[in-house]
Coordinates of C-alpha atoms and ligand atoms in Angstrom, one line a residue:
M2 CA 65.0 -75.8 -111.3
S3 CA 62.9 -78.7 -112.4
D4 CA 64.5 -81.7 -114.0
V5 CA 62.0 -81.3 -116.8
F6 CA 64.0 -78.4 -118.2
N7 CA 67.6 -79.4 -117.4
N8 CA 68.2 -81.8 -120.2
E9 CA 70.3 -81.7 -123.3
L10 CA 67.4 -83.1 -125.3
F11 CA 65.5 -79.8 -124.9
E12 CA 68.6 -77.8 -126.0
A13 CA 69.1 -80.1 -129.0
F14 CA 65.5 -79.8 -130.1
A15 CA 65.4 -76.1 -129.4
K16 CA 68.3 -75.6 -131.8
A17 CA 67.0 -77.9 -134.5
S18 CA 65.0 -75.4 -136.5
D19 CA 64.3 -71.7 -136.8
N20 CA 60.6 -71.8 -137.6
V21 CA 59.7 -74.4 -135.1
Y22 CA 59.4 -73.3 -131.5
I23 CA 59.3 -75.7 -128.6
Y24 CA 58.1 -75.5 -125.1
V25 CA 57.8 -77.8 -122.1
C26 CA 55.8 -77.1 -119.0
D27 CA 56.3 -78.6 -115.5
M28 CA 52.6 -78.9 -114.5
K29 CA 53.4 -79.3 -110.8
T30 CA 55.1 -75.8 -110.6
N31 CA 53.3 -74.3 -113.6
V32 CA 56.7 -73.1 -114.9
S33 CA 57.6 -73.6 -118.5
R34 CA 60.7 -73.3 -120.6
W35 CA 60.6 -72.0 -124.2
S36 CA 63.2 -72.4 -126.9
W37 CA 65.3 -69.2 -127.6
A38 CA 63.9 -69.0 -131.1
A39 CA 60.4 -68.7 -129.5
V40 CA 61.6 -66.1 -127.0
E41 CA 63.1 -64.0 -129.8
Y42 CA 60.4 -64.4 -132.4
F43 CA 57.5 -63.7 -130.2
G44 CA 59.3 -61.3 -127.8
L45 CA 58.6 -63.4 -124.7
E46 CA 59.8 -61.9 -121.4
S47 CA 62.1 -64.8 -120.7
E48 CA 63.0 -68.4 -121.5
Y49 CA 61.1 -69.4 -118.4
L50 CA 57.5 -68.4 -118.0
V51 CA 55.2 -68.8 -115.0
D52 CA 51.5 -69.7 -115.9
A53 CA 52.4 -69.8 -119.6
G54 CA 48.9 -70.9 -120.6
N55 CA 47.5 -67.5 -119.6
V56 CA 50.6 -65.6 -120.7
W57 CA 50.4 -67.2 -124.2
A58 CA 46.7 -66.5 -124.5
Q59 CA 47.6 -62.8 -124.7
Y60 CA 49.6 -63.5 -127.8
V61 CA 46.7 -65.3 -129.6
H62 CA 44.6 -63.4 -132.0
P63 CA 41.3 -62.4 -130.3
D64 CA 39.3 -64.1 -133.1
D65 CA 41.2 -67.3 -132.6
L66 CA 41.1 -67.4 -128.8
D67 CA 38.0 -69.6 -128.5
T68 CA 39.5 -72.1 -130.9
Y69 CA 42.8 -72.2 -129.0
M70 CA 41.1 -72.3 -125.5
D71 CA 38.7 -75.0 -126.6
D72 CA 41.5 -77.2 -127.8
I73 CA 43.7 -76.7 -124.8
T74 CA 40.9 -77.3 -122.3
G75 CA 39.9 -80.3 -124.3
V76 CA 43.3 -81.9 -123.6
F77 CA 43.3 -81.1 -119.9
S78 CA 39.7 -82.4 -119.5
G79 CA 40.6 -85.6 -121.3
R80 CA 38.2 -84.8 -124.1
K81 CA 41.1 -84.6 -126.6
K82 CA 44.2 -86.8 -126.8
F83 CA 46.5 -84.2 -128.2
H84 CA 46.6 -80.4 -128.5
H85 CA 46.5 -79.7 -132.2
C86 CA 45.1 -76.5 -133.7
Q87 CA 46.0 -73.6 -136.0
Y88 CA 45.6 -70.0 -135.0
R89 CA 47.2 -66.6 -135.3
A90 CA 49.8 -65.5 -132.8
R91 CA 51.4 -62.1 -132.4
N92 CA 55.2 -61.9 -133.0
A93 CA 57.7 -59.5 -131.5
E94 CA 56.9 -57.0 -134.3
G95 CA 53.2 -57.0 -133.4
T96 CA 52.2 -58.9 -136.6
Y97 CA 49.9 -61.8 -136.3
I98 CA 51.2 -64.9 -138.1
W99 CA 49.5 -68.3 -138.6
I100 CA 51.0 -71.1 -136.5
E101 CA 50.2 -74.8 -136.1
C102 CA 50.5 -75.8 -132.5
K103 CA 50.8 -79.4 -131.4
G104 CA 51.2 -80.5 -127.8
S105 CA 50.9 -83.6 -125.6
L106 CA 50.1 -83.9 -121.9
I107 CA 51.8 -86.6 -119.8
R108 CA 50.0 -87.7 -116.6
D109 CA 51.2 -89.7 -113.6
A110 CA 49.8 -93.0 -112.5
E111 CA 46.9 -91.2 -110.7
G112 CA 46.1 -89.2 -113.8
N113 CA 47.5 -85.9 -112.6
P114 CA 49.1 -83.7 -115.2
V115 CA 52.9 -83.8 -115.0
I116 CA 54.4 -82.4 -118.2
F117 CA 52.8 -80.6 -121.1
A118 CA 55.2 -80.3 -124.1
G119 CA 54.7 -79.2 -127.6
L120 CA 55.9 -77.4 -130.7
M121 CA 54.6 -74.6 -132.8
T122 CA 55.3 -74.3 -136.5
R123 CA 54.9 -71.2 -138.5
I124 CA 52.6 -71.7 -141.5
D125 CA 52.1 -68.1 -142.5
G126 CA 52.3 -67.4 -146.1
Q127 CA 51.7 -71.0 -147.1
S128 CA 48.6 -72.3 -148.7
K129 CA 47.6 -74.7 -146.0
Y130 CA 45.3 -77.7 -145.7
D131 CA 43.2 -78.7 -142.8
S132 CA 44.9 -81.6 -141.1
L133 CA 41.6 -83.3 -140.2
T134 CA 39.6 -83.1 -143.4
G135 CA 42.2 -82.4 -146.0
L136 CA 40.3 -79.4 -147.3
L137 CA 41.9 -76.0 -147.8
T138 CA 41.5 -73.8 -144.8
A139 CA 40.0 -70.3 -144.9
H140 CA 43.5 -68.9 -145.1
D141 CA 43.3 -69.8 -148.8
M142 CA 40.8 -67.0 -149.3
H143 CA 43.7 -64.5 -149.2
H144 CA 44.5 -65.6 -152.7
F145 CA 41.3 -64.2 -154.3
D146 CA 40.5 -60.7 -155.4
F147 CA 36.8 -60.8 -155.0
A148 CA 36.3 -57.4 -156.7
S149 CA 37.4 -58.9 -160.0
L150 CA 35.7 -62.3 -159.7
S151 CA 32.1 -63.3 -159.8
G152 CA 30.1 -65.9 -158.0
T153 CA 28.3 -67.0 -154.9
A154 CA 29.9 -68.0 -151.5
L155 CA 28.3 -70.3 -149.0
L156 CA 29.1 -70.7 -145.3
L157 CA 27.8 -74.1 -144.0
G158 CA 27.4 -74.9 -140.3
I159 CA 26.4 -78.1 -138.6
D160 CA 23.4 -77.3 -136.3
G161 CA 24.1 -78.1 -132.6
F162 CA 27.5 -79.6 -133.3
R163 CA 28.5 -79.1 -129.7
K164 CA 25.5 -81.2 -128.6
I165 CA 26.4 -83.9 -131.1
I166 CA 29.9 -84.1 -129.6
N167 CA 28.4 -84.3 -126.1
G168 CA 26.0 -87.1 -127.2
Y169 CA 28.3 -89.1 -129.5
G170 CA 31.8 -88.3 -128.3
Y171 CA 34.7 -86.3 -129.7
N172 CA 35.9 -89.0 -132.1
A173 CA 32.5 -89.3 -133.6
G174 CA 32.6 -85.5 -134.0
D175 CA 35.8 -85.8 -136.0
E176 CA 34.4 -88.6 -138.1
I177 CA 31.3 -86.5 -138.9
L178 CA 33.5 -83.6 -140.0
I179 CA 35.6 -85.8 -142.2
K180 CA 32.5 -87.4 -143.8
F181 CA 30.7 -84.1 -144.2
S182 CA 33.8 -82.6 -145.9
R183 CA 33.9 -85.5 -148.4
V184 CA 30.3 -85.0 -149.3
I185 CA 30.9 -81.3 -149.8
S186 CA 34.0 -82.1 -152.1
D187 CA 32.0 -84.7 -154.1
L188 CA 29.2 -82.3 -154.8
C189 CA 31.3 -79.2 -155.6
H190 CA 31.1 -78.4 -159.3
S191 CA 34.4 -78.2 -161.2
G192 CA 36.2 -74.9 -160.5
W193 CA 34.5 -74.4 -157.1
K194 CA 36.5 -74.3 -153.9
A195 CA 35.6 -75.9 -150.6
M196 CA 37.4 -75.0 -147.4
R197 CA 37.2 -75.8 -143.7
F198 CA 36.4 -72.4 -142.3
S199 CA 36.5 -73.1 -138.6
G200 CA 35.4 -75.9 -136.2
D201 CA 32.2 -77.1 -137.7
E202 CA 31.9 -74.5 -140.4
F203 CA 32.8 -75.0 -144.1
L204 CA 33.0 -72.5 -146.9
V205 CA 32.3 -73.0 -150.6
L206 CA 33.3 -70.5 -153.2
A207 CA 31.1 -71.2 -156.2
F208 CA 32.7 -69.2 -159.0
E209 CA 30.6 -68.1 -161.9
S210 CA 27.5 -69.6 -160.1
T211 CA 24.2 -68.1 -159.1
P212 CA 22.4 -68.3 -155.7
Q213 CA 20.0 -70.8 -157.3
E214 CA 22.8 -73.1 -158.3
V215 CA 24.2 -72.9 -154.8
T216 CA 20.8 -73.5 -153.3
D217 CA 20.5 -76.7 -155.4
F218 CA 24.0 -77.7 -154.1
Y219 CA 22.8 -77.1 -150.5
E220 CA 19.7 -79.1 -150.9
E221 CA 21.5 -82.0 -152.4
L222 CA 24.0 -81.8 -149.6
C223 CA 21.2 -81.9 -147.0
R224 CA 19.8 -85.0 -148.7
K225 CA 23.1 -86.8 -148.6
I226 CA 24.0 -85.8 -145.1
D227 CA 20.6 -86.9 -143.8
T228 CA 21.7 -90.5 -144.1
L229 CA 25.1 -90.1 -142.6
K230 CA 26.2 -93.1 -140.6
L231 CA 29.2 -93.5 -138.3
D232 CA 31.7 -96.4 -138.9
D233 CA 30.0 -98.3 -136.1
E234 CA 26.7 -98.0 -138.0
R235 CA 25.2 -95.5 -135.6
K236 CA 23.0 -93.1 -137.5
V237 CA 23.4 -89.4 -136.6
G238 CA 20.6 -86.9 -137.3
I239 CA 22.4 -84.0 -138.7
S240 CA 21.0 -80.8 -140.1
I241 CA 22.9 -78.0 -141.9
S242 CA 22.3 -74.3 -141.9
A243 CA 23.8 -72.1 -144.6
G244 CA 24.5 -68.4 -145.1
G245 CA 25.1 -67.2 -148.7
A246 CA 26.4 -64.0 -150.3
T247 CA 27.4 -63.0 -153.8
F248 CA 30.6 -61.4 -154.9
P249 CA 31.3 -58.8 -156.0
Q250 CA 27.6 -57.5 -155.5
D251 CA 27.2 -58.2 -151.7
A252 CA 30.9 -58.0 -150.9
D253 CA 34.1 -57.3 -152.9
T254 CA 36.7 -58.0 -150.3
R255 CA 37.6 -61.1 -148.3
E256 CA 36.7 -59.4 -145.0
A257 CA 33.4 -58.1 -146.2
L258 CA 32.4 -61.4 -147.7
I259 CA 33.2 -63.3 -144.5
N260 CA 31.3 -60.8 -142.5
K261 CA 28.2 -61.1 -144.6
L262 CA 28.4 -64.9 -144.8
E263 CA 28.7 -65.0 -141.0
H264 CA 25.7 -62.7 -140.5
S265 CA 23.6 -64.8 -142.9
L266 CA 24.5 -68.1 -141.3
E267 CA 23.8 -66.6 -137.8
Y268 CA 20.4 -65.5 -139.1
A269 CA 19.7 -69.0 -140.6
K270 CA 20.7 -70.7 -137.3
N271 CA 18.7 -68.4 -135.1
N272 CA 15.6 -68.1 -137.1
R273 CA 14.9 -71.2 -139.1
R274 CA 17.8 -73.6 -138.7
A275 CA 18.4 -76.3 -141.3
S276 CA 17.8 -73.6 -144.0
I277 CA 19.7 -71.5 -146.4
V278 CA 19.6 -67.7 -146.1
F279 CA 21.2 -65.3 -148.5
F280 CA 22.5 -61.9 -147.4
S281 CA 19.9 -59.1 -147.5
K282 CA 19.2 -55.7 -146.1
K283 CA 17.0 -57.3 -143.5
I284 CA 19.9 -59.5 -142.3
A285 CA 22.1 -56.4 -142.1
E286 CA 19.5 -54.6 -140.0
K287 CA 18.9 -57.6 -137.8
H288 CA 22.6 -57.8 -137.1
E289 CA 22.8 -54.1 -136.4
R290 CA 19.9 -54.4 -134.0
G291 CA 21.6 -57.4 -132.3
L292 CA 24.7 -55.2 -131.6
V293 CA 22.6 -52.3 -130.2
L294 CA 20.5 -54.7 -128.1
R295 CA 23.6 -56.3 -126.6
E296 CA 25.0 -53.0 -125.5
D297 CA 21.6 -51.7 -124.3
L298 CA 21.0 -54.8 -122.2
K299 CA 24.5 -54.7 -120.7
Q300 CA 24.0 -51.1 -119.6
C301 CA 20.6 -51.9 -118.1
V302 CA 22.0 -54.9 -116.2
K303 CA 24.9 -52.7 -114.9
N304 CA 22.4 -50.0 -114.0
S305 CA 20.6 -52.1 -111.3
F306 CA 18.4 -53.9 -113.8
K307 CA 16.8 -50.7 -115.1
G308 CA 14.1 -51.4 -117.7
F309 CA 13.5 -55.0 -116.5
E310 CA 10.1 -55.8 -115.1
L311 CA 8.1 -58.9 -114.2
F312 CA 4.7 -59.5 -115.7
F313 CA 2.3 -62.1 -114.2
Q314 CA 0.0 -64.5 -115.9
P315 CA -2.6 -66.2 -113.7
F316 CA -2.8 -69.9 -113.0
I317 CA -6.5 -70.9 -112.7
N318 CA -7.8 -73.6 -110.5
P319 CA -10.1 -75.7 -112.8
D320 CA -12.5 -76.7 -110.1
S321 CA -13.2 -73.3 -108.6
G322 CA -12.3 -71.1 -111.6
S323 CA -10.3 -68.8 -109.2
I324 CA -6.7 -67.6 -109.5
A325 CA -4.4 -70.0 -107.7
G326 CA -1.2 -68.2 -108.5
C327 CA 0.8 -67.0 -111.5
E328 CA 3.8 -67.5 -113.8
C329 CA 6.3 -64.6 -113.7
L330 CA 7.4 -63.6 -117.1
L331 CA 10.3 -61.2 -117.8
R332 CA 9.8 -58.0 -119.8
W333 CA 12.4 -55.4 -120.8
K334 CA 12.5 -51.9 -122.3
G335 CA 16.0 -50.7 -123.0
E336 CA 17.2 -47.1 -123.3
Q337 CA 17.4 -47.4 -127.1
I338 CA 15.3 -50.5 -127.9
K339 CA 11.8 -50.5 -126.6
D340 CA 10.2 -53.3 -128.5
S341 CA 12.3 -56.4 -127.7
Y342 CA 10.3 -59.6 -126.9
P343 CA 11.5 -62.2 -124.3
M344 CA 12.7 -64.8 -126.8
E345 CA 15.0 -62.2 -128.4
F346 CA 16.5 -60.5 -125.4
I347 CA 16.7 -63.7 -123.2
K348 CA 18.7 -65.4 -125.9
I349 CA 21.1 -62.5 -125.9
L350 CA 21.4 -62.5 -122.1
E351 CA 22.1 -66.2 -122.4
D352 CA 24.7 -65.9 -125.2
Y353 CA 26.6 -63.1 -123.5
G354 CA 26.6 -64.5 -120.0
D355 CA 24.2 -62.0 -118.3
I356 CA 21.3 -64.4 -117.8
Q357 CA 22.7 -65.5 -114.4
D358 CA 22.5 -62.0 -112.9
V359 CA 19.1 -61.2 -114.5
G360 CA 17.9 -64.7 -113.4
F361 CA 18.8 -64.0 -109.8
W362 CA 17.0 -60.7 -110.0
V363 CA 13.9 -62.5 -111.4
M364 CA 14.1 -65.0 -108.6
E365 CA 14.3 -62.4 -105.9
Q366 CA 11.4 -60.4 -107.4
A367 CA 9.3 -63.5 -107.7
I368 CA 10.0 -64.7 -104.1
M369 CA 9.5 -61.2 -102.7
Q370 CA 6.1 -61.0 -104.5
Q371 CA 5.0 -64.4 -103.2
A372 CA 5.6 -63.2 -99.6
A373 CA 4.0 -59.8 -100.2
W374 CA 0.8 -61.2 -101.8
C375 CA 0.4 -63.9 -99.2
D376 CA -0.7 -61.3 -96.6
R377 CA -3.3 -59.8 -98.9
Y378 CA -4.6 -62.8 -100.9
G379 CA -3.5 -66.0 -99.1
E380 CA -0.9 -68.3 -100.4
L381 CA -0.4 -68.1 -104.2
H382 CA 1.6 -70.6 -106.3
I383 CA 4.2 -68.5 -108.0
S384 CA 6.5 -69.8 -110.7
F385 CA 9.5 -68.4 -112.5
N386 CA 11.6 -69.6 -115.4
V387 CA 15.1 -70.9 -115.1
S388 CA 17.2 -72.2 -118.0
Y389 CA 19.6 -75.1 -117.4
Q390 CA 22.5 -72.7 -117.7
Q391 CA 21.2 -70.8 -114.7
F392 CA 20.6 -73.9 -112.6
I393 CA 24.2 -75.0 -112.8
D394 CA 25.4 -71.8 -111.2
D395 CA 27.0 -72.7 -107.8
D396 CA 25.1 -69.9 -106.1
F397 CA 21.6 -70.9 -107.3
E398 CA 20.5 -72.9 -104.3
K399 CA 22.1 -70.6 -101.8
K400 CA 20.3 -67.6 -103.3
A401 CA 16.9 -69.3 -103.5
V402 CA 17.1 -70.2 -99.8
S403 CA 18.4 -66.8 -98.8
Y404 CA 15.6 -64.9 -100.6
V405 CA 13.0 -67.1 -99.0
E406 CA 14.4 -66.3 -95.6
K407 CA 14.9 -62.6 -96.4
Y408 CA 11.2 -62.1 -97.5
G409 CA 9.6 -64.8 -95.3
A410 CA 8.1 -66.6 -98.3
N411 CA 6.8 -70.1 -98.3
P412 CA 8.9 -72.3 -100.6
E413 CA 6.0 -74.8 -100.9
Y414 CA 4.3 -72.3 -103.1
I415 CA 7.3 -71.4 -105.2
I416 CA 7.6 -73.4 -108.5
I417 CA 10.8 -73.3 -110.4
E418 CA 10.2 -74.0 -114.1
L419 CA 13.1 -75.7 -116.0
T420 CA 13.0 -74.4 -119.6
E421 CA 14.7 -75.8 -122.7
S422 CA 14.6 -79.3 -121.2
C423 CA 16.6 -81.0 -123.9
Q424 CA 19.9 -79.3 -123.2
V425 CA 20.8 -81.0 -120.0
E426 CA 24.5 -82.0 -120.0
S427 CA 25.0 -83.2 -116.4
P428 CA 21.8 -85.0 -115.5
K429 CA 23.2 -86.4 -112.3
E430 CA 24.2 -83.0 -110.9
L431 CA 20.9 -81.5 -111.9
A432 CA 18.9 -84.3 -110.3
A433 CA 20.9 -83.9 -107.0
M434 CA 20.2 -80.2 -107.1
F435 CA 16.5 -80.8 -107.5
V436 CA 16.5 -83.2 -104.6
R437 CA 18.1 -80.6 -102.4
L438 CA 15.8 -77.8 -103.5
R439 CA 12.7 -80.0 -102.9
K440 CA 14.1 -80.8 -99.4
Q441 CA 14.0 -77.1 -98.8
G442 CA 10.3 -77.1 -99.9
F443 CA 10.6 -75.7 -103.4
K444 CA 8.6 -77.2 -106.2
I445 CA 10.1 -78.0 -109.6
A446 CA 8.3 -78.0 -112.9
L447 CA 9.3 -79.3 -116.3
D448 CA 8.3 -76.6 -118.8
D449 CA 7.1 -77.2 -122.4
F450 CA 6.7 -80.9 -121.7
G451 CA 6.2 -83.0 -124.8
T452 CA 8.2 -80.9 -127.2
A453 CA 11.7 -82.0 -126.4
Y454 CA 12.7 -85.4 -127.7
A455 CA 14.2 -86.1 -124.2
S456 CA 11.1 -85.1 -122.2
M457 CA 10.0 -88.7 -121.3
E458 CA 13.5 -89.8 -120.7
M459 CA 14.1 -86.9 -118.3
L460 CA 11.3 -88.1 -116.0
K461 CA 13.2 -91.2 -115.3
W462 CA 16.0 -89.4 -113.6
L463 CA 14.7 -85.9 -112.6
P464 CA 12.6 -85.6 -109.5
V465 CA 9.9 -83.0 -110.3
D466 CA 6.5 -81.9 -109.0
Y467 CA 4.8 -80.3 -111.9
I468 CA 4.6 -81.1 -115.7
K469 CA 3.7 -78.1 -117.9
V470 CA 2.1 -79.4 -121.1
E471 CA 3.4 -77.5 -124.1
H472 CA 0.9 -75.0 -125.6
S473 CA 1.3 -76.2 -129.1
F474 CA -0.7 -79.3 -128.2
I475 CA -3.4 -77.1 -126.6
R476 CA -4.0 -74.0 -128.7
E477 CA -5.9 -75.7 -131.5
L478 CA -7.6 -78.4 -129.6
A479 CA -11.1 -77.1 -130.4
Q480 CA -10.5 -77.1 -134.2
P481 CA -11.4 -80.0 -136.4
G482 CA -8.7 -82.5 -137.1
H483 CA -6.9 -82.1 -133.8
D484 CA -7.8 -85.5 -132.3
I485 CA -4.2 -86.5 -132.1
D486 CA -3.4 -83.4 -129.9
Y487 CA -6.3 -84.4 -127.7
A488 CA -5.1 -88.0 -127.4
I489 CA -1.6 -86.8 -126.6
V490 CA -2.8 -84.3 -123.9
D491 CA -5.2 -86.8 -122.4
S492 CA -2.4 -89.5 -122.2
L493 CA 0.0 -87.0 -120.7
L494 CA -2.4 -86.1 -117.9
E495 CA -3.2 -89.8 -117.3
M496 CA 0.6 -90.3 -117.0
C497 CA 0.8 -87.4 -114.5
R498 CA -1.9 -88.9 -112.4
R499 CA -0.3 -92.4 -112.4
L500 CA 3.1 -91.1 -111.5
G501 CA 1.8 -88.6 -109.0
Y502 CA 2.8 -85.3 -110.8
N503 CA 0.8 -82.1 -110.7
S504 CA 0.0 -80.8 -114.2
I505 CA -0.3 -77.3 -115.7
I506 CA -2.0 -76.9 -119.1
E507 CA -0.8 -73.7 -120.8
G508 CA -2.0 -72.0 -124.0
V509 CA -5.7 -72.0 -123.3
E510 CA -6.7 -69.3 -125.7
N511 CA -10.5 -69.4 -125.9
S512 CA -13.6 -70.7 -124.2
E513 CA -13.9 -73.8 -126.5
V514 CA -10.5 -75.0 -125.5
A515 CA -11.2 -74.0 -121.9
D516 CA -14.3 -76.3 -122.0
I517 CA -12.3 -79.2 -123.4
V518 CA -9.4 -78.9 -121.0
G519 CA -11.8 -78.3 -118.1
E520 CA -12.7 -82.0 -118.4
L521 CA -9.1 -83.2 -118.2
N522 CA -8.5 -82.8 -114.5
A523 CA -5.3 -80.8 -114.7
T524 CA -4.0 -79.2 -111.5
L525 CA -3.8 -75.7 -113.0
L526 CA -4.7 -73.9 -116.2
Q527 CA -3.1 -71.0 -117.9
G528 CA -3.6 -69.0 -121.1
Y529 CA -4.9 -65.9 -122.9
H530 CA -8.4 -67.0 -122.3
Y531 CA -8.0 -66.2 -118.6
S532 CA -5.6 -63.3 -119.0
H533 CA -2.5 -62.3 -120.9
P534 CA 0.6 -61.7 -118.8
V535 CA 0.0 -58.3 -117.1
C536 CA 2.0 -55.9 -114.9
R537 CA 1.9 -56.1 -111.1
K538 CA -0.8 -53.4 -110.7
D539 CA -3.1 -55.1 -113.2
F540 CA -2.5 -58.5 -111.7
E541 CA -3.5 -57.2 -108.3
K542 CA -6.7 -55.9 -109.9
L543 CA -7.4 -59.3 -111.3
L544 CA -6.8 -60.8 -107.8
D545 CA -9.0 -58.2 -106.2
E546 CA -11.8 -59.1 -108.6
D547 CA -11.3 -62.7 -108.2
R548 CA -11.3 -62.6 -104.5
K549 CA -14.5 -60.5 -104.5
L550 CA -16.2 -63.0 -106.8
S551 CA -15.2 -66.0 -104.8
S552 CA -16.4 -64.4 -101.5
G553 CA -19.7 -63.6 -103.3
Q554 CA -19.4 -59.8 -103.0
C555 CA -20.4 -59.2 -106.6
Ligands
LIG4 P1 7.3 -70.0 -121.6 O1 7.9 -70.3 -120.2 O2 6.7 -71.2 -122.3 O3 6.2 -69.0 -121.3 C1 5.0 -69.0 -121.8 C2 4.9 -68.0 -122.9 O4 3.6 -68.3 -123.6 C3 4.8 -66.6 -122.5 O5 5.5 -65.9 -123.6 C4 3.4 -66.2 -122.5 O6 3.1 -64.9 -122.8 C5 2.9 -67.1 -123.7 N1 1.5 -67.5 -123.5 C6 0.7 -67.5 -122.4 N2 -0.5 -67.9 -122.6 C7 -0.6 -68.1 -124.0 C8 -1.6 -68.5 -124.9 O7 -2.8 -68.8 -124.5 N3 -1.3 -68.6 -126.2 C9 0.0 -68.4 -126.7 N4 0.2 -68.5 -128.0 N5 1.0 -68.0 -125.9 C10 0.7 -67.9 -124.5 P2 6.6 -64.8 -123.2 O8 6.3 -64.1 -122.0 O9 6.9 -64.1 -124.5 O10 7.8 -65.7 -122.9 C11 8.5 -66.5 -123.8 C12 9.5 -67.4 -123.2 O11 10.5 -66.6 -122.6 C13 9.0 -68.2 -122.0 O12 8.3 -69.3 -122.5 C14 10.2 -68.5 -121.3 O13 10.9 -69.7 -121.9 C15 11.1 -67.3 -121.5 N6 11.1 -66.5 -120.3 C16 10.2 -65.6 -119.9 N7 10.6 -65.1 -118.7 C17 11.8 -65.7 -118.4 C18 12.7 -65.6 -117.3 O14 12.5 -64.8 -116.3 N8 13.8 -66.4 -117.3 C19 14.1 -67.3 -118.4 N9 15.2 -68.0 -118.3 N10 13.2 -67.4 -119.4 C20 12.1 -66.6 -119.4
LIG5 CA1 7.5 -71.2 -118.4

């Protein structure tokens, strides 16, 4: 038995209290010892547990599992100094009770984990305060009977908080939460209640107040938070989304109110961000659609990608006017939902972890198509879209190479487009992956270039072959008052020339814009003016036409 457990100190602490439970884990053997009070209260199998992290996760309330896992992994990755969070755990009677869990990891001189020790305190039934911000926690909502009260509730969320932590660090994240909570408290009217709901979400119960009064509060909050500075004087650009609901009209129980607030906040974040949205029938329908979509998509993925299809939008060679290739764009018709557009279903695939599988399917179809068309039409540049989340999959490179071999495609004509360029968290790894893919012959494109704040910065460390100029700069080029768009596009293309990148101008919607961009010497052009994305058969018709024209048969 490990020395870690065989000491009187553990016994002494273990006996010290009946609503504090202690545990200590020998990280080398992954065996932990728990106080008898914990074994009895939670109905653990034994005083000694193997792989207690995973065993314990089964006792954590499913709604609190993310909070718990995030905190624990934060400690082991070094992101957090201590384990400290509150969540619900199931006791021996099967009832979930609130506990506060604190723990500390001791490492050896090489930084390897040696001991993880901690204690849990039961805080059920108490009105509890959030230890970081000092605000009440959402637990306090239990005290209100919303059927007999009246007012408006507001759920506030910091947009992209995870990215803020990644950019500024965990301590800055805590500082922001503390400062944000102070602003909320200062602005709350007398009689209102402010609570920390979870991570970066805060709840305000505005009793006897209308949605308009709450909207005024939200707008004032945004003004104040816009100028938030960290103690070290760094300014952090923060935006806040908010979901609102009235009680008792929209909801007369705690559960229903939370439910409607969460749906409204989700809607605000997904659709407009940095806005306030009140619960409505439309939001309820949208949420309902989201649930059906999720299920429908899952079934289709399981069912060998049934309902998924690639559409193709031509790339035009500006000198010859002929089709030089195409971008592959995903389409999907579910069993129940037939009218979902890519931005909607791709987001769900990303949020629920299916984008990897679907992405590999897209990759295989695109590569297969490149090889198949090569025999009939000569080499075509074929691109497909890949989000950062897909790129970091360990299998990405292996699969790309294996599909090229399987179908006998030429990787020199396969362009991999990196979408959502601003969310790159491990630039070094991504750059190394691009180097390896380019060595294999693949071409890399940065999609939507010019929109993301980080676009220019990315060029410094990412080796790429193509820049795709965002269509918002292009679409209205021919309309009066768009000189700035022209200047931006012109300079971007000049930059591509000087740095040796190929360029693709997308969003060419009409002949006036086509005339303007025709002068700019881009490598390839794309847009509704030439063709909308079309199914395989229609794209082959376009190719047949195009080849007839260029060989002078028409
Ligand atoms: P994107 O990569 O920027 O794709 C171009 C989008 O612009 C396509 O929309 C296309 O239909 C549209 N478009 C093309 N020409 C014009 C034009 O002249 N004017 C205007 N206003 N729009 C034009 P779509 O097909 O709805 O795709 C939307 C987004 O979905 C894509 O944006 C891409 O980010 C994503 N997407 C599509 N297929 C895939 C995929 O297989 N994997 C991943 N990860 N994302 C995909
Ligand atoms: Ca694209």
